[in-house]
Amino acid sequence: SQKYYKHLHSKSEEIYHLLEGKMKILETNRKKIIKKTLLVNQGDIYVVGKNVEHIALPISLYTIFHEIKLNQI
């Protein structure tokens, strides 16, 4: 069983690019979910802003995605 944790990136945005499967991105504010985004089609892309607390969760049997962090200096 895999565990997933909320986190944020103070120095960069983060891009999720879905290659296979399905996933959801939850943006949170402490304990409250403020936005839910589903990535369900191959090639879907979502950008999480800098300093946005979030968690990426697979929602299919398997999920393959590419995670890119921008502007890391």
PDB file with one MODEL, atoms N, CA, C and O in Angstrom:
MODEL        1
ATOM      1  N   SER A   1       0.829  -1.182   0.000  1.00  0.00           N
ATOM      2  CA  SER A   1       0.000   0.000   0.000  1.00  0.00           C
ATOM      3  C   SER A   1       0.876   1.250   0.000  1.00  0.00           C
ATOM      4  O   SER A   1       1.708   1.425   0.891  1.00  0.00           O
ATOM      5  N   GLN A   2       0.697   2.103  -0.975  1.00  0.00           N
ATOM      6  CA  GLN A   2       1.475   3.331  -1.129  1.00  0.00           C
ATOM      7  C   GLN A   2       0.821   4.458  -0.332  1.00  0.00           C
ATOM      8  O   GLN A   2      -0.403   4.578  -0.301  1.00  0.00           O
ATOM      9  N   LYS A   3       1.647   5.282   0.313  1.00  0.00           N
ATOM     10  CA  LYS A   3       1.124   6.454   1.018  1.00  0.00           C
ATOM     11  C   LYS A   3       1.435   7.701   0.196  1.00  0.00           C
ATOM     12  O   LYS A   3       2.486   7.800  -0.437  1.00  0.00           O
ATOM     13  N   TYR A   4       0.505   8.643   0.217  1.00  0.00           N
ATOM     14  CA  TYR A   4       0.659   9.889  -0.523  1.00  0.00           C
ATOM     15  C   TYR A   4       0.506  11.042   0.454  1.00  0.00           C
ATOM     16  O   TYR A   4      -0.341  11.000   1.346  1.00  0.00           O
ATOM     17  N   TYR A   5       1.329  12.072   0.285  1.00  0.00           N
ATOM     18  CA  TYR A   5       1.356  13.174   1.237  1.00  0.00           C
ATOM     19  C   TYR A   5       1.140  14.510   0.539  1.00  0.00           C
ATOM     20  O   TYR A   5       1.563  14.717  -0.598  1.00  0.00           O
ATOM     21  N   LYS A   6       0.467  15.411   1.255  1.00  0.00           N
ATOM     22  CA  LYS A   6       0.338  16.788   0.785  1.00  0.00           C
ATOM     23  C   LYS A   6       1.720  17.424   0.830  1.00  0.00           C
ATOM     24  O   LYS A   6       2.527  17.139   1.714  1.00  0.00           O
ATOM     25  N   HIS A   7       1.971  18.287  -0.140  1.00  0.00           N
ATOM     26  CA  HIS A   7       3.244  18.999  -0.165  1.00  0.00           C
ATOM     27  C   HIS A   7       3.084  20.261  -1.013  1.00  0.00           C
ATOM     28  O   HIS A   7       2.071  20.444  -1.687  1.00  0.00           O
ATOM     29  N   LEU A   8       4.084  21.115  -0.970  1.00  0.00           N
ATOM     30  CA  LEU A   8       4.117  22.294  -1.828  1.00  0.00           C
ATOM     31  C   LEU A   8       5.548  22.550  -2.249  1.00  0.00           C
ATOM     32  O   LEU A   8       6.489  21.998  -1.679  1.00  0.00           O
ATOM     33  N   HIS A   9       5.697  23.388  -3.245  1.00  0.00           N
ATOM     34  CA  HIS A   9       7.009  23.737  -3.769  1.00  0.00           C
ATOM     35  C   HIS A   9       7.155  25.248  -3.698  1.00  0.00           C
ATOM     36  O   HIS A   9       6.480  25.977  -4.423  1.00  0.00           O
ATOM     37  N   SER A  10       8.024  25.708  -2.838  1.00  0.00           N
ATOM     38  CA  SER A  10       8.161  27.150  -2.616  1.00  0.00           C
ATOM     39  C   SER A  10       8.997  27.841  -3.692  1.00  0.00           C
ATOM     40  O   SER A  10       8.967  29.066  -3.810  1.00  0.00           O
ATOM     41  N   LYS A  11       9.743  27.058  -4.476  1.00  0.00           N
ATOM     42  CA  LYS A  11      10.616  27.671  -5.477  1.00  0.00           C
ATOM     43  C   LYS A  11      10.159  27.460  -6.915  1.00  0.00           C
ATOM     44  O   LYS A  11      10.779  27.987  -7.839  1.00  0.00           O
ATOM     45  N   SER A  12       9.087  26.699  -7.124  1.00  0.00           N
ATOM     46  CA  SER A  12       8.726  26.396  -8.507  1.00  0.00           C
ATOM     47  C   SER A  12       7.264  26.001  -8.658  1.00  0.00           C
ATOM     48  O   SER A  12       6.599  25.615  -7.696  1.00  0.00           O
ATOM     49  N   GLU A  13       6.784  26.107  -9.890  1.00  0.00           N
ATOM     50  CA  GLU A  13       5.514  25.503 -10.268  1.00  0.00           C
ATOM     51  C   GLU A  13       5.801  24.029 -10.546  1.00  0.00           C
ATOM     52  O   GLU A  13       6.957  23.617 -10.636  1.00  0.00           O
ATOM     53  N   GLU A  14       4.731  23.242 -10.681  1.00  0.00           N
ATOM     54  CA  GLU A  14       4.909  21.831 -10.996  1.00  0.00           C
ATOM     55  C   GLU A  14       3.878  21.433 -12.050  1.00  0.00           C
ATOM     56  O   GLU A  14       2.702  21.783 -11.946  1.00  0.00           O
ATOM     57  N   ILE A  15       4.328  20.703 -13.057  1.00  0.00           N
ATOM     58  CA  ILE A  15       3.452  20.250 -14.131  1.00  0.00           C
ATOM     59  C   ILE A  15       3.294  18.742 -14.022  1.00  0.00           C
ATOM     60  O   ILE A  15       4.270  18.015 -13.842  1.00  0.00           O
ATOM     61  N   TYR A  16       2.046  18.279 -14.133  1.00  0.00           N
ATOM     62  CA  TYR A  16       1.757  16.852 -14.218  1.00  0.00           C
ATOM     63  C   TYR A  16       1.279  16.558 -15.637  1.00  0.00           C
ATOM     64  O   TYR A  16       0.346  17.192 -16.129  1.00  0.00           O
ATOM     65  N   HIS A  17       1.920  15.597 -16.288  1.00  0.00           N
ATOM     66  CA  HIS A  17       1.576  15.189 -17.653  1.00  0.00           C
ATOM     67  C   HIS A  17       1.211  13.713 -17.605  1.00  0.00           C
ATOM     68  O   HIS A  17       2.074  12.869 -17.363  1.00  0.00           O
ATOM     69  N   LEU A  18      -0.047  13.395 -17.831  1.00  0.00           N
ATOM     70  CA  LEU A  18      -0.544  12.024 -17.730  1.00  0.00           C
ATOM     71  C   LEU A  18      -0.180  11.229 -18.982  1.00  0.00           C
ATOM     72  O   LEU A  18      -0.493  11.632 -20.102  1.00  0.00           O
ATOM     73  N   LEU A  19       0.492  10.085 -18.772  1.00  0.00           N
ATOM     74  CA  LEU A  19       0.868   9.219 -19.876  1.00  0.00           C
ATOM     75  C   LEU A  19      -0.059   8.008 -19.996  1.00  0.00           C
ATOM     76  O   LEU A  19      -0.435   7.627 -21.104  1.00  0.00           O
ATOM     77  N   GLU A  20      -0.426   7.404 -18.873  1.00  0.00           N
ATOM     78  CA  GLU A  20      -1.322   6.236 -18.853  1.00  0.00           C
ATOM     79  C   GLU A  20      -2.133   6.262 -17.565  1.00  0.00           C
ATOM     80  O   GLU A  20      -1.679   6.801 -16.556  1.00  0.00           O
ATOM     81  N   GLY A  21      -3.330   5.683 -17.592  1.00  0.00           N
ATOM     82  CA  GLY A  21      -4.155   5.579 -16.399  1.00  0.00           C
ATOM     83  C   GLY A  21      -4.948   6.848 -16.124  1.00  0.00           C
ATOM     84  O   GLY A  21      -5.229   7.643 -17.021  1.00  0.00           O
ATOM     85  N   LYS A  22      -5.299   7.010 -14.848  1.00  0.00           N
ATOM     86  CA  LYS A  22      -6.073   8.173 -14.408  1.00  0.00           C
ATOM     87  C   LYS A  22      -5.539   8.635 -13.056  1.00  0.00           C
ATOM     88  O   LYS A  22      -5.059   7.831 -12.257  1.00  0.00           O
ATOM     89  N   MET A  23      -5.627   9.943 -12.810  1.00  0.00           N
ATOM     90  CA  MET A  23      -5.187  10.485 -11.524  1.00  0.00           C
ATOM     91  C   MET A  23      -5.989  11.727 -11.181  1.00  0.00           C
ATOM     92  O   MET A  23      -6.640  12.323 -12.040  1.00  0.00           O
ATOM     93  N   LYS A  24      -5.931  12.107  -9.916  1.00  0.00           N
ATOM     94  CA  LYS A  24      -6.545  13.372  -9.516  1.00  0.00           C
ATOM     95  C   LYS A  24      -5.533  14.180  -8.729  1.00  0.00           C
ATOM     96  O   LYS A  24      -4.686  13.634  -8.023  1.00  0.00           O
ATOM     97  N   ILE A  25      -5.641  15.482  -8.867  1.00  0.00           N
ATOM     98  CA  ILE A  25      -4.814  16.439  -8.131  1.00  0.00           C
ATOM     99  C   ILE A  25      -5.749  17.184  -7.195  1.00  0.00           C
ATOM    100  O   ILE A  25      -6.728  17.791  -7.629  1.00  0.00           O
ATOM    101  N   LEU A  26      -5.438  17.132  -5.912  1.00  0.00           N
ATOM    102  CA  LEU A  26      -6.214  17.872  -4.918  1.00  0.00           C
ATOM    103  C   LEU A  26      -5.370  19.028  -4.421  1.00  0.00           C
ATOM    104  O   LEU A  26      -4.265  18.829  -3.916  1.00  0.00           O
ATOM    105  N   GLU A  27      -5.890  20.235  -4.564  1.00  0.00           N
ATOM    106  CA  GLU A  27      -5.236  21.416  -3.987  1.00  0.00           C
ATOM    107  C   GLU A  27      -5.913  21.673  -2.655  1.00  0.00           C
ATOM    108  O   GLU A  27      -7.140  21.686  -2.562  1.00  0.00           O
ATOM    109  N   THR A  28      -5.111  21.876  -1.633  1.00  0.00           N
ATOM    110  CA  THR A  28      -5.650  21.989  -0.283  1.00  0.00           C
ATOM    111  C   THR A  28      -5.174  23.264   0.401  1.00  0.00           C
ATOM    112  O   THR A  28      -4.189  23.888   0.006  1.00  0.00           O
ATOM    113  N   ASN A  29      -5.913  23.620   1.438  1.00  0.00           N
ATOM    114  CA  ASN A  29      -5.560  24.735   2.302  1.00  0.00           C
ATOM    115  C   ASN A  29      -5.651  24.199   3.718  1.00  0.00           C
ATOM    116  O   ASN A  29      -6.718  24.206   4.331  1.00  0.00           O
ATOM    117  N   ARG A  30      -4.538  23.741   4.222  1.00  0.00           N
ATOM    118  CA  ARG A  30      -4.474  23.012   5.493  1.00  0.00           C
ATOM    119  C   ARG A  30      -5.240  21.711   5.355  1.00  0.00           C
ATOM    120  O   ARG A  30      -4.762  20.815   4.661  1.00  0.00           O
ATOM    121  N   LYS A  31      -6.377  21.558   5.962  1.00  0.00           N
ATOM    122  CA  LYS A  31      -7.118  20.303   5.900  1.00  0.00           C
ATOM    123  C   LYS A  31      -8.289  20.332   4.922  1.00  0.00           C
ATOM    124  O   LYS A  31      -8.973  19.322   4.752  1.00  0.00           O
ATOM    125  N   LYS A  32      -8.528  21.460   4.285  1.00  0.00           N
ATOM    126  CA  LYS A  32      -9.687  21.609   3.410  1.00  0.00           C
ATOM    127  C   LYS A  32      -9.278  21.501   1.935  1.00  0.00           C
ATOM    128  O   LYS A  32      -8.314  22.134   1.505  1.00  0.00           O
ATOM    129  N   ILE A  33     -10.017  20.695   1.169  1.00  0.00           N
ATOM    130  CA  ILE A  33      -9.789  20.609  -0.269  1.00  0.00           C
ATOM    131  C   ILE A  33     -10.435  21.823  -0.925  1.00  0.00           C
ATOM    132  O   ILE A  33     -11.628  22.071  -0.752  1.00  0.00           O
ATOM    133  N   ILE A  34      -9.636  22.582  -1.682  1.00  0.00           N
ATOM    134  CA  ILE A  34     -10.173  23.784  -2.311  1.00  0.00           C
ATOM    135  C   ILE A  34     -10.365  23.620  -3.823  1.00  0.00           C
ATOM    136  O   ILE A  34     -11.089  24.395  -4.447  1.00  0.00           O
ATOM    137  N   LYS A  35      -9.703  22.591  -4.417  1.00  0.00           N
ATOM    138  CA  LYS A  35      -9.874  22.350  -5.850  1.00  0.00           C
ATOM    139  C   LYS A  35      -9.533  20.897  -6.152  1.00  0.00           C
ATOM    140  O   LYS A  35      -8.543  20.368  -5.646  1.00  0.00           O
ATOM    141  N   LYS A  36     -10.363  20.244  -6.985  1.00  0.00           N
ATOM    142  CA  LYS A  36     -10.121  18.880  -7.444  1.00  0.00           C
ATOM    143  C   LYS A  36      -9.989  18.908  -8.960  1.00  0.00           C
ATOM    144  O   LYS A  36     -10.826  19.489  -9.650  1.00  0.00           O
ATOM    145  N   THR A  37      -8.951  18.286  -9.469  1.00  0.00           N
ATOM    146  CA  THR A  37      -8.756  18.212 -10.908  1.00  0.00           C
ATOM    147  C   THR A  37      -8.518  16.766 -11.307  1.00  0.00           C
ATOM    148  O   THR A  37      -7.668  16.091 -10.726  1.00  0.00           O
ATOM    149  N   LEU A  38      -9.264  16.288 -12.295  1.00  0.00           N
ATOM    150  CA  LEU A  38      -9.099  14.928 -12.792  1.00  0.00           C
ATOM    151  C   LEU A  38      -8.290  14.946 -14.080  1.00  0.00           C
ATOM    152  O   LEU A  38      -8.551  15.745 -14.979  1.00  0.00           O
ATOM    153  N   LEU A  39      -7.317  14.067 -14.159  1.00  0.00           N
ATOM    154  CA  LEU A  39      -6.581  13.830 -15.397  1.00  0.00           C
ATOM    155  C   LEU A  39      -6.959  12.421 -15.839  1.00  0.00           C
ATOM    156  O   LEU A  39      -6.568  11.446 -15.197  1.00  0.00           O
ATOM    157  N   VAL A  40      -7.707  12.305 -16.916  1.00  0.00           N
ATOM    158  CA  VAL A  40      -8.254  11.006 -17.306  1.00  0.00           C
ATOM    159  C   VAL A  40      -7.920  10.605 -18.744  1.00  0.00           C
ATOM    160  O   VAL A  40      -8.103   9.447 -19.120  1.00  0.00           O
ATOM    161  N   ASN A  41      -7.442  11.531 -19.533  1.00  0.00           N
ATOM    162  CA  ASN A  41      -7.112  11.233 -20.933  1.00  0.00           C
ATOM    163  C   ASN A  41      -5.605  11.301 -21.140  1.00  0.00           C
ATOM    164  O   ASN A  41      -4.934  12.200 -20.633  1.00  0.00           O
ATOM    165  N   GLN A  42      -5.088  10.338 -21.889  1.00  0.00           N
ATOM    166  CA  GLN A  42      -3.664  10.339 -22.187  1.00  0.00           C
ATOM    167  C   GLN A  42      -3.275  11.694 -22.763  1.00  0.00           C
ATOM    168  O   GLN A  42      -3.911  12.176 -23.701  1.00  0.00           O
ATOM    169  N   GLY A  43      -2.237  12.311 -22.209  1.00  0.00           N
ATOM    170  CA  GLY A  43      -1.783  13.616 -22.672  1.00  0.00           C
ATOM    171  C   GLY A  43      -2.307  14.787 -21.857  1.00  0.00           C
ATOM    172  O   GLY A  43      -1.858  15.917 -22.051  1.00  0.00           O
ATOM    173  N   ASP A  44      -3.253  14.542 -20.944  1.00  0.00           N
ATOM    174  CA  ASP A  44      -3.748  15.627 -20.077  1.00  0.00           C
ATOM    175  C   ASP A  44      -2.584  16.248 -19.311  1.00  0.00           C
ATOM    176  O   ASP A  44      -1.659  15.558 -18.882  1.00  0.00           O
ATOM    177  N   ILE A  45      -2.653  17.560 -19.152  1.00  0.00           N
ATOM    178  CA  ILE A  45      -1.610  18.309 -18.443  1.00  0.00           C
ATOM    179  C   ILE A  45      -2.276  19.216 -17.425  1.00  0.00           C
ATOM    180  O   ILE A  45      -3.331  19.796 -17.683  1.00  0.00           O
ATOM    181  N   TYR A  46      -1.639  19.331 -16.258  1.00  0.00           N
ATOM    182  CA  TYR A  46      -2.140  20.252 -15.227  1.00  0.00           C
ATOM    183  C   TYR A  46      -0.955  20.919 -14.550  1.00  0.00           C
ATOM    184  O   TYR A  46       0.046  20.266 -14.254  1.00  0.00           O
ATOM    185  N   VAL A  47      -1.064  22.213 -14.305  1.00  0.00           N
ATOM    186  CA  VAL A  47      -0.005  22.982 -13.646  1.00  0.00           C
ATOM    187  C   VAL A  47      -0.463  23.361 -12.244  1.00  0.00           C
ATOM    188  O   VAL A  47      -1.530  23.949 -12.068  1.00  0.00           O
ATOM    189  N   VAL A  48       0.347  23.023 -11.254  1.00  0.00           N
ATOM    190  CA  VAL A  48       0.109  23.424  -9.866  1.00  0.00           C
ATOM    191  C   VAL A  48       1.021  24.619  -9.599  1.00  0.00           C
ATOM    192  O   VAL A  48       2.229  24.555  -9.831  1.00  0.00           O
ATOM    193  N   GLY A  49       0.440  25.693  -9.118  1.00  0.00           N
ATOM    194  CA  GLY A  49       1.204  26.916  -8.884  1.00  0.00           C
ATOM    195  C   GLY A  49       2.202  26.811  -7.741  1.00  0.00           C
ATOM    196  O   GLY A  49       2.094  25.948  -6.870  1.00  0.00           O
ATOM    197  N   LYS A  50       3.155  27.693  -7.768  1.00  0.00           N
ATOM    198  CA  LYS A  50       4.146  27.806  -6.704  1.00  0.00           C
ATOM    199  C   LYS A  50       3.440  28.079  -5.374  1.00  0.00           C
ATOM    200  O   LYS A  50       2.504  28.877  -5.321  1.00  0.00           O
ATOM    201  N   ASN A  51       3.881  27.428  -4.315  1.00  0.00           N
ATOM    202  CA  ASN A  51       3.338  27.582  -2.955  1.00  0.00           C
ATOM    203  C   ASN A  51       1.899  27.094  -2.796  1.00  0.00           C
ATOM    204  O   ASN A  51       1.210  27.495  -1.858  1.00  0.00           O
ATOM    205  N   VAL A  52       1.441  26.231  -3.707  1.00  0.00           N
ATOM    206  CA  VAL A  52       0.095  25.656  -3.597  1.00  0.00           C
ATOM    207  C   VAL A  52       0.227  24.257  -2.997  1.00  0.00           C
ATOM    208  O   VAL A  52       0.860  23.379  -3.584  1.00  0.00           O
ATOM    209  N   GLU A  53      -0.369  24.057  -1.834  1.00  0.00           N
ATOM    210  CA  GLU A  53      -0.348  22.745  -1.197  1.00  0.00           C
ATOM    211  C   GLU A  53      -1.205  21.786  -2.021  1.00  0.00           C
ATOM    212  O   GLU A  53      -2.339  22.111  -2.375  1.00  0.00           O
ATOM    213  N   HIS A  54      -0.661  20.601  -2.327  1.00  0.00           N
ATOM    214  CA  HIS A  54      -1.383  19.671  -3.186  1.00  0.00           C
ATOM    215  C   HIS A  54      -0.967  18.226  -2.914  1.00  0.00           C
ATOM    216  O   HIS A  54       0.026  17.949  -2.242  1.00  0.00           O
ATOM    217  N   ILE A  55      -1.772  17.324  -3.466  1.00  0.00           N
ATOM    218  CA  ILE A  55      -1.466  15.904  -3.418  1.00  0.00           C
ATOM    219  C   ILE A  55      -1.914  15.309  -4.747  1.00  0.00           C
ATOM    220  O   ILE A  55      -3.003  15.616  -5.233  1.00  0.00           O
ATOM    221  N   ALA A  56      -1.072  14.457  -5.336  1.00  0.00           N
ATOM    222  CA  ALA A  56      -1.389  13.774  -6.586  1.00  0.00           C
ATOM    223  C   ALA A  56      -1.714  12.321  -6.254  1.00  0.00           C
ATOM    224  O   ALA A  56      -0.909  11.618  -5.642  1.00  0.00           O
ATOM    225  N   LEU A  57      -2.904  11.880  -6.665  1.00  0.00           N
ATOM    226  CA  LEU A  57      -3.368  10.538  -6.321  1.00  0.00           C
ATOM    227  C   LEU A  57      -3.748   9.744  -7.570  1.00  0.00           C
ATOM    228  O   LEU A  57      -4.531  10.229  -8.386  1.00  0.00           O
ATOM    229  N   PRO A  58      -3.207   8.530  -7.736  1.00  0.00           N
ATOM    230  CA  PRO A  58      -3.670   7.678  -8.827  1.00  0.00           C
ATOM    231  C   PRO A  58      -5.084   7.188  -8.515  1.00  0.00           C
ATOM    232  O   PRO A  58      -5.412   6.917  -7.360  1.00  0.00           O
ATOM    233  N   ILE A  59      -5.918   7.075  -9.548  1.00  0.00           N
ATOM    234  CA  ILE A  59      -7.278   6.581  -9.324  1.00  0.00           C
ATOM    235  C   ILE A  59      -7.594   5.408 -10.253  1.00  0.00           C
ATOM    236  O   ILE A  59      -8.752   5.011 -10.383  1.00  0.00           O
ATOM    237  N   SER A  60      -6.579   4.863 -10.887  1.00  0.00           N
ATOM    238  CA  SER A  60      -6.741   3.664 -11.703  1.00  0.00           C
ATOM    239  C   SER A  60      -5.765   2.607 -11.195  1.00  0.00           C
ATOM    240  O   SER A  60      -4.912   2.900 -10.358  1.00  0.00           O
ATOM    241  N   LEU A  61      -5.887   1.398 -11.690  1.00  0.00           N
ATOM    242  CA  LEU A  61      -5.044   0.298 -11.234  1.00  0.00           C
ATOM    243  C   LEU A  61      -3.563   0.660 -11.338  1.00  0.00           C
ATOM    244  O   LEU A  61      -2.771   0.348 -10.449  1.00  0.00           O
ATOM    245  N   TYR A  62      -3.209   1.318 -12.428  1.00  0.00           N
ATOM    246  CA  TYR A  62      -1.853   1.837 -12.569  1.00  0.00           C
ATOM    247  C   TYR A  62      -1.935   3.210 -13.214  1.00  0.00           C
ATOM    248  O   TYR A  62      -2.843   3.496 -13.994  1.00  0.00           O
ATOM    249  N   THR A  63      -0.975   4.049 -12.876  1.00  0.00           N
ATOM    250  CA  THR A  63      -0.919   5.406 -13.421  1.00  0.00           C
ATOM    251  C   THR A  63       0.529   5.737 -13.731  1.00  0.00           C
ATOM    252  O   THR A  63       1.410   5.535 -12.895  1.00  0.00           O
ATOM    253  N   ILE A  64       0.774   6.241 -14.919  1.00  0.00           N
ATOM    254  CA  ILE A  64       2.110   6.693 -15.301  1.00  0.00           C
ATOM    255  C   ILE A  64       2.001   8.166 -15.674  1.00  0.00           C
ATOM    256  O   ILE A  64       1.201   8.543 -16.530  1.00  0.00           O
ATOM    257  N   PHE A  65       2.814   8.993 -15.022  1.00  0.00           N
ATOM    258  CA  PHE A  65       2.799  10.422 -15.335  1.00  0.00           C
ATOM    259  C   PHE A  65       4.201  10.981 -15.268  1.00  0.00           C
ATOM    260  O   PHE A  65       5.084  10.415 -14.624  1.00  0.00           O
ATOM    261  N   HIS A  66       4.393  12.092 -15.938  1.00  0.00           N
ATOM    262  CA  HIS A  66       5.657  12.816 -15.923  1.00  0.00           C
ATOM    263  C   HIS A  66       5.449  14.060 -15.073  1.00  0.00           C
ATOM    264  O   HIS A  66       4.504  14.819 -15.287  1.00  0.00           O
ATOM    265  N   GLU A  67       6.333  14.262 -14.115  1.00  0.00           N
ATOM    266  CA  GLU A  67       6.232  15.392 -13.202  1.00  0.00           C
ATOM    267  C   GLU A  67       7.402  16.337 -13.488  1.00  0.00           C
ATOM    268  O   GLU A  67       8.561  15.923 -13.453  1.00  0.00           O
ATOM    269  N   ILE A  68       7.098  17.603 -13.770  1.00  0.00           N
ATOM    270  CA  ILE A  68       8.122  18.580 -14.130  1.00  0.00           C
ATOM    271  C   ILE A  68       8.031  19.759 -13.171  1.00  0.00           C
ATOM    272  O   ILE A  68       6.947  20.292 -12.936  1.00  0.00           O
ATOM    273  N   LYS A  69       9.163  20.164 -12.621  1.00  0.00           N
ATOM    274  CA  LYS A  69       9.214  21.351 -11.771  1.00  0.00           C
ATOM    275  C   LYS A  69       9.858  22.475 -12.577  1.00  0.00           C
ATOM    276  O   LYS A  69      10.913  22.290 -13.184  1.00  0.00           O
ATOM    277  N   LEU A  70       9.216  23.638 -12.578  1.00  0.00           N
ATOM    278  CA  LEU A  70       9.722  24.789 -13.337  1.00  0.00           C
ATOM    279  C   LEU A  70      10.427  25.794 -12.444  1.00  0.00           C
ATOM    280  O   LEU A  70      10.173  25.861 -11.241  1.00  0.00           O
ATOM    281  N   ASN A  71      11.292  26.555 -13.029  1.00  0.00           N
ATOM    282  CA  ASN A  71      11.920  27.700 -12.338  1.00  0.00           C
ATOM    283  C   ASN A  71      12.624  27.340 -11.054  1.00  0.00           C
ATOM    284  O   ASN A  71      12.594  28.123 -10.105  1.00  0.00           O
ATOM    285  N   GLN A  72      13.260  26.178 -10.989  1.00  0.00           N
ATOM    286  CA  GLN A  72      14.022  25.846  -9.784  1.00  0.00           C
ATOM    287  C   GLN A  72      15.419  26.410  -9.916  1.00  0.00           C
ATOM    288  O   GLN A  72      16.210  25.978 -10.755  1.00  0.00           O
ATOM    289  N   ILE A  73      15.704  27.379  -9.075  1.00  0.00           N
ATOM    290  CA  ILE A  73      17.024  28.021  -9.104  1.00  0.00           C
ATOM    291  C   ILE A  73      17.623  27.921  -7.726  1.00  0.00           C
ATOM    292  O   ILE A  73      18.738  28.393  -7.502  1.00  0.00           O
TER     293      ILE A  73
ENDMDL
END
